[in-house]
XYZ file of N, CA and C in Angstrom:
396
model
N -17.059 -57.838 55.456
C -16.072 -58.757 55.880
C -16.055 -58.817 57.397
N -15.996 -59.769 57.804
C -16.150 -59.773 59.442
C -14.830 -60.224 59.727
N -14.396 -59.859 60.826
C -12.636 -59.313 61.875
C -13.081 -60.406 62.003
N -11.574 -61.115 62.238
C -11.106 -62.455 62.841
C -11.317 -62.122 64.571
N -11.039 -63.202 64.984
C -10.752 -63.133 66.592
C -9.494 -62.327 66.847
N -8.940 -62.558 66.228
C -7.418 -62.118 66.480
C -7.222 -60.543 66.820
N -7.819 -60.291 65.782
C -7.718 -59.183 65.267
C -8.769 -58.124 66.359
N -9.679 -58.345 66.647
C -10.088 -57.955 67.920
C -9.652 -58.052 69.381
N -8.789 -58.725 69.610
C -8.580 -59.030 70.212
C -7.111 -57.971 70.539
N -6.575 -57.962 69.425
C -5.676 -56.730 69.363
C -5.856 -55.589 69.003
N -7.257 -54.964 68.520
C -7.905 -54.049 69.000
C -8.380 -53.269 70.635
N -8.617 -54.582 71.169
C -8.824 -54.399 73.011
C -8.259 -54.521 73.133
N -6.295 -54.917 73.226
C -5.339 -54.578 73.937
C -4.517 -53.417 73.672
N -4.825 -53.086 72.651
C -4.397 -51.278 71.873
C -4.839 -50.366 72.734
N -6.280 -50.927 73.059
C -7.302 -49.460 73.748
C -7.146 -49.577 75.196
N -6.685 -51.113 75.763
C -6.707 -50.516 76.992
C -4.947 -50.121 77.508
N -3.872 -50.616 76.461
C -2.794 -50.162 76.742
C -2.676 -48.562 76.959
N -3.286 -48.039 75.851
C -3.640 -46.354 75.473
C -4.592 -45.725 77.057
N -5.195 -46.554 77.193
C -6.065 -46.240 78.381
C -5.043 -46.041 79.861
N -4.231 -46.926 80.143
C -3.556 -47.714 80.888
C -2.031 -46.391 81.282
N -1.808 -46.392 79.777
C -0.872 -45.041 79.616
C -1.492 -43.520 79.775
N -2.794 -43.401 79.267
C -3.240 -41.982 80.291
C -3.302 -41.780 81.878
N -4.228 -43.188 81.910
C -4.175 -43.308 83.247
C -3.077 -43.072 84.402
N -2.020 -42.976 83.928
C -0.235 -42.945 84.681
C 0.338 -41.416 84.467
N -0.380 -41.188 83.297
C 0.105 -39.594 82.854
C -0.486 -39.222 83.611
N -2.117 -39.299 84.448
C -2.436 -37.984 85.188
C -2.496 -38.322 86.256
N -1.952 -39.801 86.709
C -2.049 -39.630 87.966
C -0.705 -39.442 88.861
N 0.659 -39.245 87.930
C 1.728 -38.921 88.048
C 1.799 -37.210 88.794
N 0.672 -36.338 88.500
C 0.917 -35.199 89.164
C 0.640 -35.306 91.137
N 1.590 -34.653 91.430
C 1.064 -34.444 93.125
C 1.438 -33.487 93.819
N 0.556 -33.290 94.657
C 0.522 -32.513 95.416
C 1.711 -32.167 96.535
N 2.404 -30.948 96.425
C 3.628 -30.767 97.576
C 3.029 -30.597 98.555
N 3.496 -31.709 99.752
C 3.368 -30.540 100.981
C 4.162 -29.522 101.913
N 3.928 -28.642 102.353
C 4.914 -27.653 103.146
C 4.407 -27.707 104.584
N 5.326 -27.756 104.895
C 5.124 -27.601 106.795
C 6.559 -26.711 107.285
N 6.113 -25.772 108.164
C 7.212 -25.301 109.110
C 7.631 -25.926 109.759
N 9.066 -26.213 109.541
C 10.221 -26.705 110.610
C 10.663 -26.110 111.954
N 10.742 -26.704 113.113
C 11.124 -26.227 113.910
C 10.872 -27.070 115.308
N 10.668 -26.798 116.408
C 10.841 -27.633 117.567
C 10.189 -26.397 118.664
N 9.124 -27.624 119.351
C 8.300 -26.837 120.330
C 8.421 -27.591 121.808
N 8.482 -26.911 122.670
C 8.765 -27.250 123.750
C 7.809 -26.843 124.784
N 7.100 -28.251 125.880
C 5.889 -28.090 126.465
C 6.954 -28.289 128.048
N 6.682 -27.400 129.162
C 7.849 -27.873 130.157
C 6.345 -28.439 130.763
N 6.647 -29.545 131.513
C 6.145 -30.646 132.258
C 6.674 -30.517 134.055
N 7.390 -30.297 133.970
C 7.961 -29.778 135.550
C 9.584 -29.626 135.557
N 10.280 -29.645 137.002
C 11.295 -28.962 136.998
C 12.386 -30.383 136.133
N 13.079 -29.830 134.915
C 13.798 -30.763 134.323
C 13.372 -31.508 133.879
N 12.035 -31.343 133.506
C 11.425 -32.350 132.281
C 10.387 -31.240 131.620
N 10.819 -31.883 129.997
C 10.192 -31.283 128.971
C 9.389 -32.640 127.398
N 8.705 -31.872 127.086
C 8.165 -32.620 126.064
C 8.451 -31.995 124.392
N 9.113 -32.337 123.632
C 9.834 -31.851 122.526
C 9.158 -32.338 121.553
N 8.256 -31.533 120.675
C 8.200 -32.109 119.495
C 8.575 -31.179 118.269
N 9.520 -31.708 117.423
C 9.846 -30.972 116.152
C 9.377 -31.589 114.671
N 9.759 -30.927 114.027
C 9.620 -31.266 112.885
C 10.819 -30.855 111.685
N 11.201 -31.756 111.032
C 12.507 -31.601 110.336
C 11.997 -31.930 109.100
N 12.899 -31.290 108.024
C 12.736 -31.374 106.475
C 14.265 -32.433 105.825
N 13.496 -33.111 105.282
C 14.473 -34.029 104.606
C 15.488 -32.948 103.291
N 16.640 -33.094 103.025
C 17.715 -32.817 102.779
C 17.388 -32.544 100.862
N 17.934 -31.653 100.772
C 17.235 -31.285 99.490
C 17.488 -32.199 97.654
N 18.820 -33.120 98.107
C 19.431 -33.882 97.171
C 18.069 -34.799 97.320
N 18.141 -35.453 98.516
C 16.966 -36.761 98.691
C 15.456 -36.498 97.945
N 15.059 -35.112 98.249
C 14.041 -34.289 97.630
C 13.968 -34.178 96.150
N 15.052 -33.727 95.136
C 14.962 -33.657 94.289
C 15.246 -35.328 93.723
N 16.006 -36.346 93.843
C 15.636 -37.620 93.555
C 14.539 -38.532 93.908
N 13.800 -38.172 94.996
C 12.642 -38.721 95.057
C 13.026 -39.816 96.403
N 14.181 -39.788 96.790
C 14.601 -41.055 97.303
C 13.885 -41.359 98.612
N 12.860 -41.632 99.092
C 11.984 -41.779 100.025
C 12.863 -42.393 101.037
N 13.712 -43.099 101.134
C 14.081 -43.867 102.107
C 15.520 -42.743 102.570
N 16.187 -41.760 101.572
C 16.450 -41.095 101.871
C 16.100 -39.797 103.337
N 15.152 -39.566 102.308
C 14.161 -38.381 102.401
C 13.470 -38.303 103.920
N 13.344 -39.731 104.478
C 12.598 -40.168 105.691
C 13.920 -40.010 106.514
N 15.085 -40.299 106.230
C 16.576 -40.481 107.393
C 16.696 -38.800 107.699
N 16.748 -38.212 106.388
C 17.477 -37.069 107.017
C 16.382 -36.016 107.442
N 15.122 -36.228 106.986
C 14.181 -35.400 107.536
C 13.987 -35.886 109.194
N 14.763 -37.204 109.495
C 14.562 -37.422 111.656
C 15.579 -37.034 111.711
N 16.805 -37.082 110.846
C 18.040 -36.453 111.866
C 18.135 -34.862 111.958
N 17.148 -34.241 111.102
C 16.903 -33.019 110.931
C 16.292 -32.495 112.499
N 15.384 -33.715 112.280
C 14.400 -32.883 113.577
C 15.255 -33.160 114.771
N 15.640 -34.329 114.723
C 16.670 -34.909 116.067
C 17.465 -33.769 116.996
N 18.073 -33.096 115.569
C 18.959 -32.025 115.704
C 18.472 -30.729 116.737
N 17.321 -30.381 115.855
C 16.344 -29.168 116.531
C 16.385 -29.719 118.043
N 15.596 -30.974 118.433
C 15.483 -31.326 119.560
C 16.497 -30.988 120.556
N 17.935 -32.061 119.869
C 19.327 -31.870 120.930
C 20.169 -30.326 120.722
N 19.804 -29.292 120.393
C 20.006 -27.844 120.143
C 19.400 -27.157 121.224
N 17.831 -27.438 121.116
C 17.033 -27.089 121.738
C 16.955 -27.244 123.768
N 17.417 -28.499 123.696
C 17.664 -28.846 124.896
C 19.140 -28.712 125.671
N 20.169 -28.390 124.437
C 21.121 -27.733 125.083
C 21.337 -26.219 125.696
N 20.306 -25.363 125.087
C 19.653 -24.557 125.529
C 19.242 -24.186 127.125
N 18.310 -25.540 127.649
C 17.476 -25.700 128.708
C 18.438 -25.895 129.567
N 19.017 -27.123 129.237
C 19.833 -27.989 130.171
C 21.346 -27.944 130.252
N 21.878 -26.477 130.174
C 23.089 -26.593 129.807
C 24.190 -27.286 131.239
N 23.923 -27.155 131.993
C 24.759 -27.384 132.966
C 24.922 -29.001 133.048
N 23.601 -29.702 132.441
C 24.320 -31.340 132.602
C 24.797 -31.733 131.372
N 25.589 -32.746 131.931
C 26.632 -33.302 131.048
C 26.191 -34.358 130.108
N 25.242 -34.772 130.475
C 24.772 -36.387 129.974
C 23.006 -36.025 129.501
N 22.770 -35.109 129.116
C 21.320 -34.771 128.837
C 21.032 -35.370 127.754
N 21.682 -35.786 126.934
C 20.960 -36.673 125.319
C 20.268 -38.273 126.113
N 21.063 -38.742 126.725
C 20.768 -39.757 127.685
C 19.593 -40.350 127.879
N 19.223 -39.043 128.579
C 17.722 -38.766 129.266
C 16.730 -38.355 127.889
N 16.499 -38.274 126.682
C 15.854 -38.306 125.497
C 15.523 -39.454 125.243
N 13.677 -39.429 125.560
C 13.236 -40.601 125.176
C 12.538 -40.662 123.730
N 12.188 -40.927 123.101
C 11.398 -40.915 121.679
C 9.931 -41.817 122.232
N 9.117 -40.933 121.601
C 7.586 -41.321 122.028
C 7.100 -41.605 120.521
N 7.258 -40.972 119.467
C 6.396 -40.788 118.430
C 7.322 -40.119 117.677
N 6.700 -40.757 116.011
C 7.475 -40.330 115.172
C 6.338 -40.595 114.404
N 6.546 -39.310 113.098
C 5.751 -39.522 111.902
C 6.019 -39.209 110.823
N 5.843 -39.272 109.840
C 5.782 -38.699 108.322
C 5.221 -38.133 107.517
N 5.171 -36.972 106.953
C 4.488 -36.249 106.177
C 5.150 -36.092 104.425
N 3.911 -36.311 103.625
C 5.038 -35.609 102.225
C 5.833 -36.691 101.818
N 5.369 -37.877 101.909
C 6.390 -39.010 101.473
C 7.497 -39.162 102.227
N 7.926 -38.787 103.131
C 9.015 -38.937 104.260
C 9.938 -37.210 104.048
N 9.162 -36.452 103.207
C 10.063 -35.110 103.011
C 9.977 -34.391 104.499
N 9.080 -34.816 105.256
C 9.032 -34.084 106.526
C 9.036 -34.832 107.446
N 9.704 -34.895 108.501
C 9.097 -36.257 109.861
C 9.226 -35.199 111.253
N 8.279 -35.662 112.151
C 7.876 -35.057 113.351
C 8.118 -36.201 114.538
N 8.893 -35.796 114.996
C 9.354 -36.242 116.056
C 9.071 -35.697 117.662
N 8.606 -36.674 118.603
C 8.129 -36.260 119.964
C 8.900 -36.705 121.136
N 9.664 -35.783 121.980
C 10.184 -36.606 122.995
C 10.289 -36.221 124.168
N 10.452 -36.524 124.764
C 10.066 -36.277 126.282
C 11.789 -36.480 127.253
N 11.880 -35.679 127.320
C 13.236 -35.303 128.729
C 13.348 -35.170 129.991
N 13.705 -36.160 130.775
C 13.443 -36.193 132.355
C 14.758 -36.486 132.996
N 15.380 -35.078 133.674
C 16.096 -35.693 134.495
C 15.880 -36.556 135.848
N 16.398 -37.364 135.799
C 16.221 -38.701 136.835
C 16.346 -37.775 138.352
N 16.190 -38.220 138.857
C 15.757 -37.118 140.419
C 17.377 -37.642 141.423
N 18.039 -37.429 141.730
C 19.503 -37.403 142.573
C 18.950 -38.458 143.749
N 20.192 -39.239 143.440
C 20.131 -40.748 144.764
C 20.655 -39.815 145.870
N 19.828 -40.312 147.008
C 19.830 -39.730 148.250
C 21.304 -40.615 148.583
N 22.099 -40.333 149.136
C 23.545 -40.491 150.039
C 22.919 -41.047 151.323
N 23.670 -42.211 151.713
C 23.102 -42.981 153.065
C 24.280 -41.826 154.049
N 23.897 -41.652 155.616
C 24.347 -40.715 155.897
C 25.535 -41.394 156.666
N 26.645 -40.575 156.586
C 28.127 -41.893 157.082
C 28.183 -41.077 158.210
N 28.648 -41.872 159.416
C 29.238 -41.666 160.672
C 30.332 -40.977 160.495
Protein backbone atom coordinates (compact mmCIF):
# COMPACT_ATOMS: atom_id res chain seq x y z
CA UNK A 1 0.00 0.00 0.00
CA UNK A 2 1.67 3.23 -0.72
CA UNK A 3 1.29 6.50 2.04
CA UNK A 4 -0.69 9.26 0.79
CA UNK A 5 1.01 12.68 0.61
CA UNK A 6 -0.50 13.61 3.61
CA UNK A 7 0.49 11.28 5.54
CA UNK A 8 4.16 11.84 4.90
CA UNK A 9 4.08 14.77 5.18
CA UNK A 10 3.06 14.39 8.82
CA UNK A 11 5.58 12.00 9.27
CA UNK A 12 8.37 14.93 8.48
CA UNK A 13 6.76 17.26 10.73
CA UNK A 14 6.70 14.63 13.75
CA UNK A 15 10.52 14.09 13.16
CA UNK A 16 11.57 17.38 12.86
CA UNK A 17 9.28 18.73 15.76
CA UNK A 18 11.03 15.75 17.96
CA UNK A 19 14.29 16.96 16.47
CA UNK A 20 13.54 20.66 17.14
CA UNK A 21 12.59 19.69 20.89
CA UNK A 22 16.02 17.90 21.56
CA UNK A 23 17.67 20.41 20.01
CA UNK A 24 16.38 23.11 22.98
CA UNK A 25 16.85 20.39 25.63
CA UNK A 26 20.62 20.46 25.15
CA UNK A 27 21.20 23.53 24.26
CA UNK A 28 19.38 24.94 27.34
CA UNK A 29 22.51 23.90 29.55
CA UNK A 30 25.22 26.80 30.30
CA UNK A 31 27.95 27.57 31.40
CA UNK A 32 28.33 29.90 34.83
CA UNK A 33 30.67 32.40 34.90
CA UNK A 34 32.59 33.57 38.12
CA UNK A 35 34.70 36.54 38.38
CA UNK A 36 36.08 38.32 41.53
CA UNK A 37 34.45 41.41 42.57
CA UNK A 38 36.17 44.23 43.60
CA UNK A 39 37.81 47.61 42.45
CA UNK A 40 41.41 48.37 41.38
CA UNK A 41 42.99 51.46 41.46
CA UNK A 42 45.90 52.73 38.96
CA UNK A 43 47.09 56.42 40.52
CA UNK A 44 47.91 58.53 37.37
CA UNK A 45 49.28 61.57 39.31
CA UNK A 46 48.61 63.82 42.20
CA UNK A 47 44.54 63.54 42.51
CA UNK A 48 43.88 61.56 39.69
CA UNK A 49 43.17 57.94 39.57
CA UNK A 50 41.91 55.31 37.15
CA UNK A 51 39.18 52.90 38.77
CA UNK A 52 38.18 49.89 37.41
CA UNK A 53 35.78 47.46 39.29
CA UNK A 54 33.78 44.89 38.85
CA UNK A 55 30.34 44.26 40.50
CA UNK A 56 27.99 41.19 40.74
CA UNK A 57 24.42 41.58 39.92
CA UNK A 58 22.02 41.02 42.96
CA UNK A 59 21.13 37.55 43.70
CA UNK A 60 17.04 37.76 43.22
CA UNK A 61 17.91 39.11 39.46
CA UNK A 62 20.31 35.95 39.28
CA UNK A 63 18.07 33.43 40.30
CA UNK A 64 15.13 34.81 37.82
CA UNK A 65 17.24 35.17 35.02
CA UNK A 66 16.20 38.80 34.68
CA UNK A 67 19.03 40.13 32.43
CA UNK A 68 17.94 43.58 32.36
CA UNK A 69 17.85 43.25 35.99
CA UNK A 70 20.97 41.53 36.46
CA UNK A 71 22.94 44.22 34.15
CA UNK A 72 21.44 47.44 36.65
CA UNK A 73 22.48 46.09 39.76
CA UNK A 74 25.64 44.36 38.78
CA UNK A 75 26.84 48.66 37.63
CA UNK A 76 25.41 49.93 40.70
CA UNK A 77 27.34 47.24 42.44
CA UNK A 78 30.50 48.20 40.91
CA UNK A 79 29.59 52.02 41.01
CA UNK A 80 29.53 51.51 44.67
CA UNK A 81 33.10 49.83 45.02
CA UNK A 82 34.30 52.77 42.92
CA UNK A 83 32.56 55.76 45.14
CA UNK A 84 33.81 53.73 48.55
CA UNK A 85 36.94 53.39 47.13
CA UNK A 86 37.55 56.92 46.33
CA UNK A 87 36.19 58.10 49.49
CA UNK A 88 39.02 56.47 50.85
CA UNK A 89 41.63 58.54 48.60
CA UNK A 90 39.91 61.69 48.54
CA UNK A 91 38.49 62.23 51.77
CA UNK A 92 38.99 65.80 52.38
CA UNK A 93 36.94 66.99 49.16
CA UNK A 94 33.59 67.59 49.25
CA UNK A 95 32.41 67.23 45.70
CA UNK A 96 34.63 64.14 44.53
CA UNK A 97 31.71 61.99 42.81
CA UNK A 98 31.62 65.09 40.46
CA UNK A 99 34.92 64.61 39.16
CA UNK A 100 33.99 60.61 38.16
CA UNK A 101 34.14 60.18 34.69
CA UNK A 102 32.95 56.73 33.14
CA UNK A 103 35.21 55.53 30.27
CA UNK A 104 34.02 51.92 29.78
CA UNK A 105 31.65 49.61 30.78
CA UNK A 106 31.12 45.92 30.13
CA UNK A 107 29.37 42.73 30.68
CA UNK A 108 30.13 39.43 31.56
CA UNK A 109 27.75 36.26 32.32
CA UNK A 110 24.69 37.68 30.72
CA UNK A 111 24.86 41.01 32.61
CA UNK A 112 25.50 38.85 36.11
CA UNK A 113 28.79 40.77 36.24
CA UNK A 114 29.62 44.37 34.76
CA UNK A 115 33.09 46.10 34.89
CA UNK A 116 33.23 49.40 35.07
CA UNK A 117 36.31 51.98 34.32
CA UNK A 118 36.74 55.43 35.52
CA UNK A 119 38.98 57.86 35.75
CA UNK A 120 39.09 60.77 38.67
CA UNK A 121 40.69 64.12 38.23
CA UNK A 122 40.68 66.76 40.44
CA UNK A 123 40.43 69.95 38.36
CA UNK A 124 43.71 71.93 39.29
CA UNK A 125 42.64 75.39 41.66
CA UNK A 126 41.82 78.82 39.67
CA UNK A 127 44.65 81.03 40.29
CA UNK A 128 43.12 84.39 42.28
CA UNK A 129 43.90 87.66 40.21
CA UNK A 130 46.08 89.49 42.78
CA UNK A 131 43.92 92.58 44.50
CA UNK A 132 45.56 95.82 45.49
Amino acid sequence: MKKSLSSKILQLSAICGFLFCVSNCLDSHRERVHMDTGVSVKTLGPHKYQFIAIGKASVPSVEEQDFFKMKKTSCEAAKLQVTQRLDELESDQKHRQFFLEQKEQKYFGDGEYCELTYIYELPQAKKQKDQP
